[in-house]
Amino acid sequence: MSTPSIAVRRRQAAERAAALRRHPTGRGATVELRPPPSTFYVIALVVTVFTMLGLVMVLSASSIRLFHNGVSPWRTFNRQVVWAILGAVALWLCARVPYQRLRHFVLPALVGSTVLMLVPFVPGVGLEVNDASSWVSLGSLSLQPSEFLKLAVLLYSADLLTRRADEMHDLGRTLKPTLLVACLAAGLCLLQGDLGSAIVLAAIVGAVAFVGGTPLAPMTMAGGAGMATMGLFVVTSQRRVNRFTAFLDVAGNRDHLSYQTYQAMIAIAQGGTTGAGPGRGLNKLGDFLPLAHSDFIFAVVAEELGLIGVVAVVGGFLVLTYCGVLVANAAADRFGSLLAGGIVGWFVVQATINIGGVIGLMPVTGLTLPFFSAGGSSLFVCMAAAGLLLNVARHAK
């Protein structure tokens, strides 16, 4: 038997190397893996910095209060670290596994997360936090099912509008099914008393529909109907009306309805340019800012890191948004583009509502600040979504 020539062996080696660089998409096709674009590294850097800084802020905001209550000052921080580790695993998997393969699990994920939304209504399992019955408590483990529903609704909407890309003119085949799922998901959140999550879910579906090319006129009508429904939800309870409108007169309601917002504004003002320093903030002590480690952690950032920290956090979200838009525009396929667009809409709306409530420009809805607020399920799902965004960026054109 003759030995292959050097030229033949080199050609065979080159073919094997090329085959190794090919990455299956899960639909029979392959995608050539090139070096990731700069947006991939920028998104990875922002998410890493946000997560690490969030852990530091959670420790700073919760440790002294827990110590004064006679429990370990590390309790909240340790839980957040565990969720951050789990989130890092989820991020790695979502960034490495071809995102096209997720389309096989869209329906089971949507059904499973919908069923999970009913668990908070089970006596002895459901947990009410801040007048919202949206938590599940199993011993020392607690989670918020609406966080997982956000990811499931995102995947479902992106998959549906990808499969029906040639039917975008037929609203009965595209917009109506996505609106049906959005109404179901938002309705479950409203049933739990969680208006903030309902708004974010509507924003996710709206972002996916917009990127998918849904005509603007019916989208605007659907958005108006959604706002009217949420407004009706608010006005059906005088207590909700008072809470929802308290931000219009923060000083006048500072002793009750706007107490936390007023204290948060004081903390932000005391932060100055450089802040008091990590762990040295005073407004998180006692009962000045009861939810300093969760909904109002942005006030702790402002007080301890000052204007520099505020600009870094807000600027980081702006950079994440900009890179996400670039990724959506340069995605290798339609499904990736819709995923990236939905994730950008998700992070932008949730961060805007949280920060807007803290600084007194918007109603306080109980939404967490992505990557920062204490809340394991929120951190876990946000990191998983960031992994999907990195995955799309990795395969961008």
CSV table of C-alpha atoms in Angstrom, one decimal:
chain,number,residue,atom,x,y,z
A,1,MET,CA,0.0,0.0,0.0
A,2,SER,CA,1.4,3.4,-1.0
A,3,THR,CA,1.9,6.1,1.6
A,4,PRO,CA,-0.1,9.3,1.1
A,5,SER,CA,2.0,12.2,-0.1
A,6,ILE,CA,2.8,15.1,2.1
A,7,ALA,CA,0.4,17.3,0.1
A,8,VAL,CA,-2.4,14.9,0.6
A,9,ARG,CA,-1.7,14.5,4.3
A,10,ARG,CA,-1.7,18.3,4.7
A,11,ARG,CA,-5.0,18.6,2.8
A,12,GLN,CA,-6.6,15.9,5.0
A,13,ALA,CA,-5.3,17.7,8.2
A,14,ALA,CA,-6.8,21.0,7.0
A,15,GLU,CA,-10.1,19.3,6.3
A,16,ARG,CA,-10.2,17.8,9.8
A,17,ALA,CA,-9.4,21.1,11.3
A,18,ALA,CA,-12.1,22.8,9.3
A,19,ALA,CA,-14.6,20.1,10.4
A,20,LEU,CA,-13.7,20.7,14.1
A,21,ARG,CA,-14.4,24.4,13.6
A,22,ARG,CA,-17.9,23.7,12.5
A,23,HIS,CA,-20.6,23.8,15.1
A,24,PRO,CA,-24.0,22.1,14.7
A,25,THR,CA,-27.1,24.3,15.1
A,26,GLY,CA,-29.5,21.5,15.9
A,27,ARG,CA,-31.4,21.8,12.7
A,28,GLY,CA,-29.1,19.8,10.4
A,29,ALA,CA,-27.0,22.8,9.3
A,30,THR,CA,-23.6,23.9,10.6
A,31,VAL,CA,-22.2,27.3,11.4
A,32,GLU,CA,-18.6,28.2,10.9
A,33,LEU,CA,-17.1,29.3,14.3
A,34,ARG,CA,-15.0,32.4,13.8
A,35,PRO,CA,-13.3,34.3,16.6
A,36,PRO,CA,-16.1,36.0,18.7
A,37,PRO,CA,-16.7,39.7,17.8
A,38,SER,CA,-15.8,42.5,20.2
A,39,THR,CA,-19.4,42.7,21.4
A,40,PHE,CA,-19.1,39.2,22.8
A,41,TYR,CA,-16.3,40.3,25.1
A,42,VAL,CA,-17.9,43.6,26.1
A,43,ILE,CA,-21.1,41.8,27.1
A,44,ALA,CA,-19.2,39.2,29.0
A,45,LEU,CA,-17.2,41.9,30.8
A,46,VAL,CA,-20.3,43.9,31.8
A,47,VAL,CA,-22.2,40.9,33.1
A,48,THR,CA,-19.1,39.7,35.1
A,49,VAL,CA,-18.5,43.1,36.6
A,50,PHE,CA,-22.3,43.6,37.4
A,51,THR,CA,-22.5,40.2,39.1
A,52,MET,CA,-19.4,40.7,41.2
A,53,LEU,CA,-20.3,44.2,42.2
A,54,GLY,CA,-23.9,43.0,43.0
A,55,LEU,CA,-22.5,40.5,45.4
A,56,VAL,CA,-20.5,43.1,47.2
A,57,MET,CA,-23.5,45.4,47.4
A,58,VAL,CA,-25.7,42.6,48.7
A,59,LEU,CA,-23.2,41.9,51.5
A,60,SER,CA,-22.9,45.5,52.3
A,61,ALA,CA,-26.7,46.1,52.4
A,62,SER,CA,-27.7,43.1,54.4
A,63,SER,CA,-24.9,42.0,56.8
A,64,ILE,CA,-25.4,44.6,59.5
A,65,ARG,CA,-29.1,44.3,59.6
A,66,LEU,CA,-28.9,40.5,59.9
A,67,PHE,CA,-26.3,40.8,62.7
A,68,HIS,CA,-28.5,43.1,64.7
A,69,ASN,CA,-31.4,40.6,64.2
A,70,GLY,CA,-29.2,37.9,65.8
A,71,VAL,CA,-28.5,35.8,62.7
A,72,SER,CA,-25.4,35.3,60.6
A,73,PRO,CA,-24.5,38.4,58.7
A,74,TRP,CA,-23.4,36.2,55.9
A,75,ARG,CA,-26.7,34.5,55.3
A,76,THR,CA,-28.1,36.6,52.5
A,77,PHE,CA,-24.7,36.9,50.9
A,78,ASN,CA,-24.0,33.2,51.0
A,79,ARG,CA,-27.4,32.4,49.4
A,80,GLN,CA,-26.7,35.0,46.7
A,81,VAL,CA,-23.2,33.4,46.1
A,82,VAL,CA,-24.8,30.0,45.6
A,83,TRP,CA,-27.3,31.4,43.1
A,84,ALA,CA,-24.4,33.2,41.4
A,85,ILE,CA,-22.5,30.0,41.0
A,86,LEU,CA,-25.6,28.2,39.6
A,87,GLY,CA,-26.1,31.2,37.3
A,88,ALA,CA,-22.6,31.0,36.1
A,89,VAL,CA,-23.1,27.4,35.2
A,90,ALA,CA,-26.4,28.3,33.4
A,91,LEU,CA,-24.6,31.2,31.6
A,92,TRP,CA,-21.8,28.9,30.4
A,93,LEU,CA,-24.3,26.2,29.2
A,94,CYS,CA,-26.5,28.8,27.4
A,95,ALA,CA,-23.4,30.4,25.8
A,96,ARG,CA,-22.0,27.0,24.6
A,97,VAL,CA,-24.9,24.9,23.6
A,98,PRO,CA,-26.2,25.9,20.2
A,99,TYR,CA,-29.2,28.1,20.8
A,100,GLN,CA,-31.1,26.5,18.0
A,101,ARG,CA,-31.4,23.3,20.1
A,102,LEU,CA,-33.5,25.2,22.6
A,103,ARG,CA,-36.3,25.3,20.1
A,104,HIS,CA,-37.0,21.7,20.9
A,105,PHE,CA,-37.8,22.6,24.5
A,106,VAL,CA,-39.9,25.7,23.9
A,107,LEU,CA,-43.3,24.1,24.6
A,108,PRO,CA,-42.3,22.0,27.6
A,109,ALA,CA,-40.6,25.1,29.1
A,110,LEU,CA,-43.7,27.3,28.6
A,111,VAL,CA,-46.0,24.6,30.1
A,112,GLY,CA,-43.7,23.9,33.0
A,113,SER,CA,-43.2,27.6,33.9
A,114,THR,CA,-47.0,28.2,33.6
A,115,VAL,CA,-47.7,25.3,36.0
A,116,LEU,CA,-45.0,26.7,38.3
A,117,MET,CA,-46.8,30.0,38.4
A,118,LEU,CA,-49.8,28.3,40.1
A,119,VAL,CA,-47.7,26.9,43.0
A,120,PRO,CA,-47.7,30.1,45.0
A,121,PHE,CA,-51.4,29.7,45.5
A,122,VAL,CA,-50.9,26.3,47.2
A,123,PRO,CA,-51.3,26.7,51.0
A,124,GLY,CA,-48.1,26.2,52.9
A,125,VAL,CA,-45.9,26.5,49.8
A,126,GLY,CA,-46.8,30.0,48.5
A,127,LEU,CA,-45.2,33.0,50.2
A,128,GLU,CA,-46.4,36.6,50.2
A,129,VAL,CA,-43.8,39.2,50.0
A,130,ASN,CA,-44.7,42.9,49.8
A,131,ASP,CA,-48.3,42.2,49.2
A,132,ALA,CA,-47.6,40.0,46.2
A,133,SER,CA,-48.2,36.2,46.4
A,134,SER,CA,-45.6,35.5,43.8
A,135,TRP,CA,-43.0,33.4,45.8
A,136,VAL,CA,-42.6,29.7,46.4
A,137,SER,CA,-41.0,28.7,49.7
A,138,LEU,CA,-39.6,25.2,50.2
A,139,GLY,CA,-37.7,25.2,53.5
A,140,SER,CA,-34.7,27.4,53.1
A,141,LEU,CA,-35.2,27.6,49.4
A,142,SER,CA,-37.4,30.4,47.9
A,143,LEU,CA,-37.8,31.4,44.3
A,144,GLN,CA,-40.1,33.5,42.1
A,145,PRO,CA,-41.7,31.5,39.3
A,146,SER,CA,-42.3,34.6,37.2
A,147,GLU,CA,-38.6,34.9,36.6
A,148,PHE,CA,-38.5,31.5,34.8
A,149,LEU,CA,-41.7,32.4,32.9
A,150,LYS,CA,-39.9,35.4,31.4
A,151,LEU,CA,-37.3,33.2,29.8
A,152,ALA,CA,-40.0,30.7,28.6
A,153,VAL,CA,-42.1,33.4,27.0
A,154,LEU,CA,-39.1,34.8,25.3
A,155,LEU,CA,-38.2,31.4,23.8
A,156,TYR,CA,-41.7,30.7,22.7
A,157,SER,CA,-42.2,34.1,21.0
A,158,ALA,CA,-38.9,34.0,19.2
A,159,ASP,CA,-39.5,30.4,18.0
A,160,LEU,CA,-43.1,31.1,16.8
A,161,LEU,CA,-42.1,34.2,14.8
A,162,THR,CA,-39.1,32.4,13.4
A,163,ARG,CA,-41.2,29.5,12.1
A,164,ARG,CA,-43.8,32.0,10.7
A,165,ALA,CA,-41.3,34.5,9.2
A,166,ASP,CA,-43.1,34.5,5.9
A,167,GLU,CA,-46.5,35.1,7.5
A,168,MET,CA,-45.8,38.3,9.3
A,169,HIS,CA,-48.6,40.0,7.4
A,170,ASP,CA,-51.1,37.5,8.8
A,171,LEU,CA,-51.7,38.8,12.3
A,172,GLY,CA,-53.9,35.7,13.1
A,173,ARG,CA,-50.8,33.5,12.6
A,174,THR,CA,-48.2,35.8,14.3
A,175,LEU,CA,-49.3,38.6,16.5
A,176,LYS,CA,-52.4,37.0,18.0
A,177,PRO,CA,-50.6,33.8,19.3
A,178,THR,CA,-47.9,35.9,20.9
A,179,LEU,CA,-50.4,38.2,22.4
A,180,LEU,CA,-52.4,35.2,23.8
A,181,VAL,CA,-49.3,34.0,25.5
A,182,ALA,CA,-48.4,37.5,26.8
A,183,CYS,CA,-51.9,37.9,28.2
A,184,LEU,CA,-51.8,34.5,29.9
A,185,ALA,CA,-48.4,35.2,31.4
A,186,ALA,CA,-49.1,38.8,32.5
A,187,GLY,CA,-52.6,37.7,33.8
A,188,LEU,CA,-51.0,35.1,36.1
A,189,CYS,CA,-48.6,37.8,37.4
A,190,LEU,CA,-51.5,40.2,38.0
A,191,LEU,CA,-53.4,37.4,39.8
A,192,GLN,CA,-50.4,37.1,42.1
A,193,GLY,CA,-50.4,40.9,42.6
A,194,ASP,CA,-47.1,41.3,40.7
A,195,LEU,CA,-47.6,44.3,38.3
A,196,GLY,CA,-43.9,44.8,37.7
A,197,SER,CA,-43.3,41.3,36.2
A,198,ALA,CA,-46.5,41.6,34.1
A,199,ILE,CA,-45.0,44.8,32.5
A,200,VAL,CA,-41.7,43.1,31.9
A,201,LEU,CA,-43.3,40.1,30.3
A,202,ALA,CA,-45.4,42.4,28.0
A,203,ALA,CA,-42.1,44.2,27.1
A,204,ILE,CA,-40.4,41.0,26.2
A,205,VAL,CA,-43.2,40.0,23.8
A,206,GLY,CA,-43.3,43.5,22.4
A,207,ALA,CA,-39.6,43.6,21.7
A,208,VAL,CA,-39.6,40.2,20.0
A,209,ALA,CA,-42.6,41.2,17.9
A,210,PHE,CA,-41.0,44.5,16.9
A,211,VAL,CA,-37.7,42.9,15.9
A,212,GLY,CA,-39.7,40.2,14.1
A,213,GLY,CA,-41.3,42.8,11.8
A,214,THR,CA,-44.8,42.9,13.1
A,215,PRO,CA,-46.7,45.9,11.6
A,216,LEU,CA,-46.6,48.9,14.0
A,217,ALA,CA,-50.3,49.9,13.9
A,218,PRO,CA,-51.6,46.6,15.4
A,219,MET,CA,-48.7,46.6,17.8
A,220,THR,CA,-49.5,50.1,19.0
A,221,MET,CA,-53.2,49.1,19.5
A,222,ALA,CA,-52.2,46.0,21.4
A,223,GLY,CA,-49.8,48.1,23.6
A,224,GLY,CA,-52.6,50.5,24.3
A,225,ALA,CA,-55.0,47.7,25.3
A,226,GLY,CA,-52.3,46.3,27.6
A,227,MET,CA,-51.8,49.6,29.3
A,228,ALA,CA,-55.5,50.0,29.7
A,229,THR,CA,-55.8,46.6,31.3
A,230,MET,CA,-53.0,47.3,33.7
A,231,GLY,CA,-54.5,50.7,34.5
A,232,LEU,CA,-57.8,48.9,35.3
A,233,PHE,CA,-55.9,46.5,37.5
A,234,VAL,CA,-54.6,49.5,39.5
A,235,VAL,CA,-57.8,51.5,39.8
A,236,THR,CA,-59.8,48.5,41.1
A,237,SER,CA,-58.1,48.9,44.4
A,238,GLN,CA,-57.8,52.2,46.3
A,239,ARG,CA,-54.7,50.8,48.0
A,240,ARG,CA,-53.0,50.1,44.7
A,241,VAL,CA,-54.0,53.6,43.4
A,242,ASN,CA,-52.4,55.2,46.5
A,243,ARG,CA,-49.2,53.2,46.0
A,244,PHE,CA,-49.1,53.7,42.3
A,245,THR,CA,-49.5,57.5,42.5
A,246,ALA,CA,-47.4,58.1,45.6
A,247,PHE,CA,-44.3,58.9,43.5
A,248,LEU,CA,-46.1,62.1,42.3
A,249,ASP,CA,-45.6,63.6,45.8
A,250,VAL,CA,-42.7,61.8,47.5
A,251,ALA,CA,-42.2,64.5,50.1
A,252,GLY,CA,-45.9,64.6,51.0
A,253,ASN,CA,-46.1,60.8,51.4
A,254,ARG,CA,-42.6,60.3,53.0
A,255,ASP,CA,-44.1,59.0,56.3
A,256,HIS,CA,-45.9,56.0,54.7
A,257,LEU,CA,-46.4,55.3,51.0
A,258,SER,CA,-43.2,56.9,49.8
A,259,TYR,CA,-41.1,56.2,52.8
A,260,GLN,CA,-38.5,54.0,51.1
A,261,THR,CA,-38.3,56.3,48.0
A,262,TYR,CA,-37.7,59.3,50.3
A,263,GLN,CA,-35.0,57.5,52.2
A,264,ALA,CA,-33.5,56.3,49.0
A,265,MET,CA,-33.3,59.9,47.7
A,266,ILE,CA,-31.6,60.9,50.9
A,267,ALA,CA,-29.1,58.1,50.5
A,268,ILE,CA,-28.4,59.1,46.9
A,269,ALA,CA,-27.9,62.8,47.9
A,270,GLN,CA,-25.5,61.8,50.7
A,271,GLY,CA,-23.4,59.7,48.3
A,272,GLY,CA,-21.9,62.8,46.6
A,273,THR,CA,-19.3,62.3,43.9
A,274,THR,CA,-17.2,59.5,45.3
A,275,GLY,CA,-19.5,58.0,48.0
A,276,ALA,CA,-19.0,57.0,51.6
A,277,GLY,CA,-17.1,53.8,50.5
A,278,PRO,CA,-18.2,50.2,50.3
A,279,GLY,CA,-19.9,49.1,53.5
A,280,ARG,CA,-19.9,52.6,55.0
A,281,GLY,CA,-23.4,53.7,54.0
A,282,LEU,CA,-25.7,54.7,56.9
A,283,ASN,CA,-29.1,54.7,55.4
A,284,LYS,CA,-29.2,50.9,55.2
A,285,LEU,CA,-29.0,50.7,59.0
A,286,GLY,CA,-32.1,50.3,61.2
A,287,ASP,CA,-35.4,50.8,59.4
A,288,PHE,CA,-34.3,53.7,57.2
A,289,LEU,CA,-34.3,51.6,54.0
A,290,PRO,CA,-35.9,48.2,54.8
A,291,LEU,CA,-35.4,46.7,51.3
A,292,ALA,CA,-31.9,48.0,50.8
A,293,HIS,CA,-30.5,44.6,49.7
A,294,SER,CA,-33.3,43.9,47.1
A,295,ASP,CA,-35.6,46.5,45.4
A,296,PHE,CA,-33.6,49.6,46.6
A,297,ILE,CA,-30.0,48.3,46.2
A,298,PHE,CA,-29.4,51.1,43.7
A,299,ALA,CA,-29.7,53.6,46.6
A,300,VAL,CA,-26.9,51.7,48.4
A,301,VAL,CA,-24.8,51.8,45.3
A,302,ALA,CA,-25.3,55.6,45.0
A,303,GLU,CA,-24.5,56.2,48.7
A,304,GLU,CA,-21.4,54.1,48.9
A,305,LEU,CA,-20.0,54.5,45.4
A,306,GLY,CA,-21.3,58.0,44.7
A,307,LEU,CA,-21.9,59.5,41.4
A,308,ILE,CA,-19.0,57.5,40.0
A,309,GLY,CA,-20.8,54.3,40.9
A,310,VAL,CA,-24.2,55.5,39.5
A,311,VAL,CA,-22.6,56.5,36.2
A,312,ALA,CA,-20.8,53.1,36.1
A,313,VAL,CA,-24.1,51.1,36.7
A,314,VAL,CA,-26.3,53.2,34.4
A,315,GLY,CA,-23.5,53.3,31.8
A,316,GLY,CA,-23.0,49.6,32.0
A,317,PHE,CA,-26.7,49.0,31.2
A,318,LEU,CA,-26.5,51.4,28.3
A,319,VAL,CA,-23.4,49.6,27.0
A,320,LEU,CA,-25.2,46.2,27.4
A,321,THR,CA,-28.2,47.7,25.5
A,322,TYR,CA,-26.1,49.0,22.7
A,323,CYS,CA,-24.1,45.8,22.3
A,324,GLY,CA,-27.4,43.8,22.4
A,325,VAL,CA,-28.8,45.8,19.6
A,326,LEU,CA,-25.7,45.3,17.6
A,327,VAL,CA,-25.9,41.5,18.2
A,328,ALA,CA,-29.6,41.4,17.2
A,329,ASN,CA,-28.8,43.2,13.9
A,330,ALA,CA,-25.8,40.9,13.2
A,331,ALA,CA,-27.3,37.6,14.3
A,332,ALA,CA,-26.6,34.6,12.1
A,333,ASP,CA,-30.3,33.7,11.9
A,334,ARG,CA,-33.7,35.1,12.6
A,335,PHE,CA,-34.2,33.1,15.8
A,336,GLY,CA,-30.9,34.5,17.3
A,337,SER,CA,-32.0,38.0,16.3
A,338,LEU,CA,-35.3,37.7,18.0
A,339,LEU,CA,-33.7,36.2,21.1
A,340,ALA,CA,-31.2,39.1,21.4
A,341,GLY,CA,-33.9,41.7,20.8
A,342,GLY,CA,-36.2,40.2,23.5
A,343,ILE,CA,-33.3,40.0,26.0
A,344,VAL,CA,-32.4,43.6,25.4
A,345,GLY,CA,-36.0,44.7,25.9
A,346,TRP,CA,-36.2,42.7,29.1
A,347,PHE,CA,-33.1,44.1,30.7
A,348,VAL,CA,-33.8,47.7,29.6
A,349,VAL,CA,-37.4,47.8,30.9
A,350,GLN,CA,-36.6,46.0,34.2
A,351,ALA,CA,-33.6,48.2,35.0
A,352,THR,CA,-35.5,51.4,34.0
A,353,ILE,CA,-38.5,50.6,36.2
A,354,ASN,CA,-36.3,49.7,39.2
A,355,ILE,CA,-34.0,52.7,39.0
A,356,GLY,CA,-37.0,55.0,38.1
A,357,GLY,CA,-38.8,53.8,41.3
A,358,VAL,CA,-35.7,54.3,43.5
A,359,ILE,CA,-35.1,57.9,42.3
A,360,GLY,CA,-38.8,58.8,42.5
A,361,LEU,CA,-39.6,59.2,38.8
A,362,MET,CA,-41.8,56.1,38.5
A,363,PRO,CA,-44.0,54.0,40.8
A,364,VAL,CA,-42.3,51.4,42.9
A,365,THR,CA,-43.4,48.0,41.5
A,366,GLY,CA,-41.1,45.6,43.4
A,367,LEU,CA,-38.9,44.7,40.4
A,368,THR,CA,-35.3,43.7,41.1
A,369,LEU,CA,-32.3,45.4,39.5
A,370,PRO,CA,-30.8,42.8,37.2
A,371,PHE,CA,-27.6,41.3,38.4
A,372,PHE,CA,-27.6,43.5,41.6
A,373,SER,CA,-30.6,42.9,43.8
A,374,ALA,CA,-30.7,40.0,46.3
A,375,GLY,CA,-33.0,37.3,44.8
A,376,GLY,CA,-31.6,34.0,43.6
A,377,SER,CA,-34.1,33.2,40.9
A,378,SER,CA,-33.8,36.7,39.4
A,379,LEU,CA,-29.9,36.5,39.3
A,380,PHE,CA,-30.0,32.9,38.0
A,381,VAL,CA,-32.4,33.7,35.1
A,382,CYS,CA,-30.7,37.0,34.2
A,383,MET,CA,-27.4,35.2,33.9
A,384,ALA,CA,-28.9,32.5,31.8
A,385,ALA,CA,-30.4,35.1,29.5
A,386,ALA,CA,-27.0,36.8,29.3
A,387,GLY,CA,-25.6,33.5,28.3
A,388,LEU,CA,-28.1,33.3,25.4
A,389,LEU,CA,-27.1,36.8,24.4
A,390,LEU,CA,-23.4,35.7,24.4
A,391,ASN,CA,-24.3,32.7,22.3
A,392,VAL,CA,-26.0,34.8,19.7
A,393,ALA,CA,-23.0,37.2,19.7
A,394,ARG,CA,-20.6,34.3,19.3
A,395,HIS,CA,-22.2,33.3,16.1
A,396,ALA,CA,-22.9,36.8,14.8
A,397,LYS,CA,-22.1,37.7,11.2
